[in-house]
Amino acid sequence: MKVTAIIQDDLIKEVMAKTKAKNITESLKTALTEWLRMQKLKELNRQVAESPLEFKYSAEEIREINRK
């Protein structure tokens, strides 16, 4: 998709420096991909906090199962 956006030069330069990208397009793709990953992690953390994982077996029981 081709997009025209007005973004401050200093912001673009900082993103390019942090992503070590060769051009603006690559740096923006990297930054947006990382931003989406962070949002997904935050959502997953929120879900786990609301409904923590429950383990059916203890560590010792798992070891016994694995030994069989």
Coordinates of C-alpha atoms in Angstrom, one line a residue:
M1 CA 0.0 0.0 0.0
K2 CA 1.3 3.4 -0.9
V3 CA 0.8 6.1 1.8
T4 CA 1.5 9.7 2.0
A5 CA 2.1 11.0 5.6
I6 CA 3.4 14.1 7.1
I7 CA 5.9 13.1 9.8
Q8 CA 8.5 15.2 11.5
D9 CA 12.0 14.9 10.1
D10 CA 13.6 14.4 13.6
L11 CA 11.1 11.5 14.3
I12 CA 12.0 9.8 11.0
K13 CA 15.7 10.3 11.7
E14 CA 15.4 8.8 15.2
V15 CA 13.4 5.8 13.9
M16 CA 15.9 5.2 11.1
A17 CA 18.8 5.4 13.7
K18 CA 17.1 3.0 16.1
T19 CA 16.1 0.5 13.4
K20 CA 19.4 0.7 11.5
A21 CA 17.3 0.6 8.3
K22 CA 18.7 1.6 4.9
N23 CA 15.7 3.8 4.0
I24 CA 12.5 5.4 5.4
T25 CA 10.2 2.6 4.1
E26 CA 12.2 -0.2 5.8
S27 CA 12.5 1.8 9.0
L28 CA 8.8 2.5 9.2
K29 CA 8.0 -1.2 8.4
T30 CA 10.3 -2.3 11.2
A31 CA 8.9 0.3 13.7
L32 CA 5.3 -0.5 12.9
T33 CA 5.9 -4.3 13.1
E34 CA 7.6 -3.9 16.5
W35 CA 4.8 -1.6 17.7
L36 CA 2.2 -4.2 16.8
R37 CA 4.2 -7.0 18.5
M38 CA 4.3 -4.9 21.7
Q39 CA 0.5 -4.2 21.6
K40 CA -0.1 -8.0 21.1
L41 CA 2.2 -8.7 24.1
K42 CA 0.4 -6.2 26.2
E43 CA -3.0 -7.7 25.3
L44 CA -1.7 -11.2 26.1
N45 CA -0.3 -10.0 29.5
R46 CA -3.7 -8.4 30.3
Q47 CA -5.5 -11.7 29.5
V48 CA -3.1 -13.7 31.6
A49 CA -3.5 -11.2 34.5
E50 CA -7.3 -11.5 34.3
S51 CA -7.2 -15.3 34.0
P52 CA -3.9 -16.7 35.2
L53 CA -2.6 -20.0 33.9
E54 CA -3.4 -23.0 36.1
F55 CA -1.2 -26.1 36.1
K56 CA -2.8 -29.5 36.5
Y57 CA 0.4 -31.2 37.7
S58 CA 3.2 -30.2 40.1
A59 CA 6.8 -30.1 38.9
E60 CA 7.5 -33.5 40.5
E61 CA 4.4 -35.1 38.9
I62 CA 5.6 -33.8 35.5
R63 CA 9.1 -35.3 36.1
E64 CA 7.5 -38.7 36.9
I65 CA 5.4 -38.5 33.7
N66 CA 8.4 -37.6 31.6
R67 CA 10.4 -40.5 33.1
K68 CA 7.9 -43.1 31.9

